[in-house]
Amino acid sequence: MIGDAEPTGVLTMPTAQPSFRLIVDEIVEKIRTGDLKPGDKLPSTSQLASAYGVSNNTVYRALAILHDRNLIIGQQGRGTYVAERPAQ
């Protein structure tokens, strides 16, 4: 009977984070550990998109977050670089 049917499973929210967050987190970690130093040039948008298997728009979103956090700076026609750290 339909009314007596037991549920076959529980719906759960996906645990994977959005792709742009993964990119942000990995770049932040590389800056934190010194793998990326102030003045280092980041790979191009298309190189990052290819490396992470995402669209350019996803990379743009990640870079916008990093820029908003003052972790990177973009130089028109030259690329994107790790920002200098403020004096502490």
PDB file of C-alpha atoms in Angstrom:
ATOM      1  CA  MET A   1       0.000   0.000   0.000  1.00  0.00           C
ATOM      2  CA  ILE A   2       1.195   3.458  -0.850  1.00  0.00           C
ATOM      3  CA  GLY A   3       0.388   4.974   2.552  1.00  0.00           C
ATOM      4  CA  ASP A   4       2.502   2.347   4.337  1.00  0.00           C
ATOM      5  CA  ALA A   5       5.591   2.771   2.163  1.00  0.00           C
ATOM      6  CA  GLU A   6       8.817   3.448   4.034  1.00  0.00           C
ATOM      7  CA  PRO A   7      11.104   6.187   2.761  1.00  0.00           C
ATOM      8  CA  THR A   8      13.975   4.739   0.773  1.00  0.00           C
ATOM      9  CA  GLY A   9      16.518   7.391   1.675  1.00  0.00           C
ATOM     10  CA  VAL A  10      17.126  10.730   3.268  1.00  0.00           C
ATOM     11  CA  LEU A  11      17.733  13.805   1.178  1.00  0.00           C
ATOM     12  CA  THR A  12      20.921  15.564   2.153  1.00  0.00           C
ATOM     13  CA  MET A  13      22.439  18.826   1.093  1.00  0.00           C
ATOM     14  CA  PRO A  14      25.542  18.504  -1.048  1.00  0.00           C
ATOM     15  CA  THR A  15      28.730  18.928   0.964  1.00  0.00           C
ATOM     16  CA  ALA A  16      30.972  20.029  -1.879  1.00  0.00           C
ATOM     17  CA  GLN A  17      31.748  23.700  -1.916  1.00  0.00           C
ATOM     18  CA  PRO A  18      31.309  25.821  -5.045  1.00  0.00           C
ATOM     19  CA  SER A  19      34.217  25.719  -7.492  1.00  0.00           C
ATOM     20  CA  PHE A  20      35.026  29.401  -7.055  1.00  0.00           C
ATOM     21  CA  ARG A  21      35.383  28.865  -3.278  1.00  0.00           C
ATOM     22  CA  LEU A  22      37.849  26.040  -3.875  1.00  0.00           C
ATOM     23  CA  ILE A  23      39.957  28.335  -6.059  1.00  0.00           C
ATOM     24  CA  VAL A  24      39.805  31.134  -3.468  1.00  0.00           C
ATOM     25  CA  ASP A  25      40.709  28.786  -0.622  1.00  0.00           C
ATOM     26  CA  GLU A  26      43.641  27.253  -2.482  1.00  0.00           C
ATOM     27  CA  ILE A  27      45.107  30.618  -3.520  1.00  0.00           C
ATOM     28  CA  VAL A  28      44.651  32.018   0.004  1.00  0.00           C
ATOM     29  CA  GLU A  29      46.442  28.968   1.407  1.00  0.00           C
ATOM     30  CA  LYS A  30      49.315  29.376  -1.071  1.00  0.00           C
ATOM     31  CA  ILE A  31      49.673  33.024  -0.043  1.00  0.00           C
ATOM     32  CA  ARG A  32      49.502  32.108   3.653  1.00  0.00           C
ATOM     33  CA  THR A  33      52.190  29.433   3.359  1.00  0.00           C
ATOM     34  CA  GLY A  34      54.450  31.555   1.171  1.00  0.00           C
ATOM     35  CA  ASP A  35      54.092  29.404  -1.940  1.00  0.00           C
ATOM     36  CA  LEU A  36      52.793  32.602  -3.540  1.00  0.00           C
ATOM     37  CA  LYS A  37      54.663  35.712  -2.464  1.00  0.00           C
ATOM     38  CA  PRO A  38      53.834  39.405  -2.894  1.00  0.00           C
ATOM     39  CA  GLY A  39      54.523  40.362  -6.500  1.00  0.00           C
ATOM     40  CA  ASP A  40      54.153  36.815  -7.848  1.00  0.00           C
ATOM     41  CA  LYS A  41      52.093  36.615 -11.015  1.00  0.00           C
ATOM     42  CA  LEU A  42      49.083  34.306 -10.986  1.00  0.00           C
ATOM     43  CA  PRO A  43      48.339  32.065 -13.959  1.00  0.00           C
ATOM     44  CA  SER A  44      46.022  33.571 -16.562  1.00  0.00           C
ATOM     45  CA  THR A  45      42.274  33.218 -16.256  1.00  0.00           C
ATOM     46  CA  SER A  46      42.206  30.604 -19.002  1.00  0.00           C
ATOM     47  CA  GLN A  47      45.079  28.675 -17.382  1.00  0.00           C
ATOM     48  CA  LEU A  48      43.275  28.651 -14.021  1.00  0.00           C
ATOM     49  CA  ALA A  49      40.017  27.622 -15.706  1.00  0.00           C
ATOM     50  CA  SER A  50      41.775  24.733 -17.425  1.00  0.00           C
ATOM     51  CA  ALA A  51      43.622  23.665 -14.260  1.00  0.00           C
ATOM     52  CA  TYR A  52      40.429  23.591 -12.183  1.00  0.00           C
ATOM     53  CA  GLY A  53      38.136  22.343 -14.953  1.00  0.00           C
ATOM     54  CA  VAL A  54      35.811  25.339 -14.632  1.00  0.00           C
ATOM     55  CA  SER A  55      34.594  28.198 -16.802  1.00  0.00           C
ATOM     56  CA  ASN A  56      36.348  31.551 -17.079  1.00  0.00           C
ATOM     57  CA  ASN A  57      33.368  33.098 -15.269  1.00  0.00           C
ATOM     58  CA  THR A  58      34.030  30.879 -12.252  1.00  0.00           C
ATOM     59  CA  VAL A  59      37.658  32.031 -12.200  1.00  0.00           C
ATOM     60  CA  TYR A  60      36.567  35.686 -12.559  1.00  0.00           C
ATOM     61  CA  ARG A  61      34.319  35.241  -9.532  1.00  0.00           C
ATOM     62  CA  ALA A  62      37.162  33.759  -7.470  1.00  0.00           C
ATOM     63  CA  LEU A  63      39.548  36.527  -8.510  1.00  0.00           C
ATOM     64  CA  ALA A  64      36.955  39.181  -7.643  1.00  0.00           C
ATOM     65  CA  ILE A  65      36.722  37.781  -4.110  1.00  0.00           C
ATOM     66  CA  LEU A  66      40.511  37.746  -3.751  1.00  0.00           C
ATOM     67  CA  HIS A  67      40.667  41.312  -5.065  1.00  0.00           C
ATOM     68  CA  ASP A  68      37.964  42.431  -2.623  1.00  0.00           C
ATOM     69  CA  ARG A  69      40.069  40.935   0.187  1.00  0.00           C
ATOM     70  CA  ASN A  70      43.074  42.959  -1.085  1.00  0.00           C
ATOM     71  CA  LEU A  71      45.040  39.767  -1.688  1.00  0.00           C
ATOM     72  CA  ILE A  72      45.611  40.309  -5.412  1.00  0.00           C
ATOM     73  CA  ILE A  73      45.865  43.215  -7.812  1.00  0.00           C
ATOM     74  CA  GLY A  74      45.136  43.235 -11.517  1.00  0.00           C
ATOM     75  CA  GLN A  75      47.256  45.237 -13.927  1.00  0.00           C
ATOM     76  CA  GLN A  76      45.518  45.918 -17.219  1.00  0.00           C
ATOM     77  CA  GLY A  77      47.269  44.036 -19.993  1.00  0.00           C
ATOM     78  CA  ARG A  78      49.936  42.621 -17.667  1.00  0.00           C
ATOM     79  CA  GLY A  79      48.178  40.102 -15.449  1.00  0.00           C
ATOM     80  CA  THR A  80      47.143  39.485 -11.871  1.00  0.00           C
ATOM     81  CA  TYR A  81      49.639  39.598  -9.022  1.00  0.00           C
ATOM     82  CA  VAL A  82      49.751  38.791  -5.328  1.00  0.00           C
ATOM     83  CA  ALA A  83      49.353  42.082  -3.480  1.00  0.00           C
ATOM     84  CA  GLU A  84      51.994  43.436  -1.141  1.00  0.00           C
ATOM     85  CA  ARG A  85      51.158  42.738   2.470  1.00  0.00           C
ATOM     86  CA  PRO A  86      50.496  45.782   4.609  1.00  0.00           C
ATOM     87  CA  ALA A  87      53.051  46.506   7.315  1.00  0.00           C
ATOM     88  CA  GLN A  88      52.033  44.989  10.631  1.00  0.00           C
TER      89      GLN A  88
END
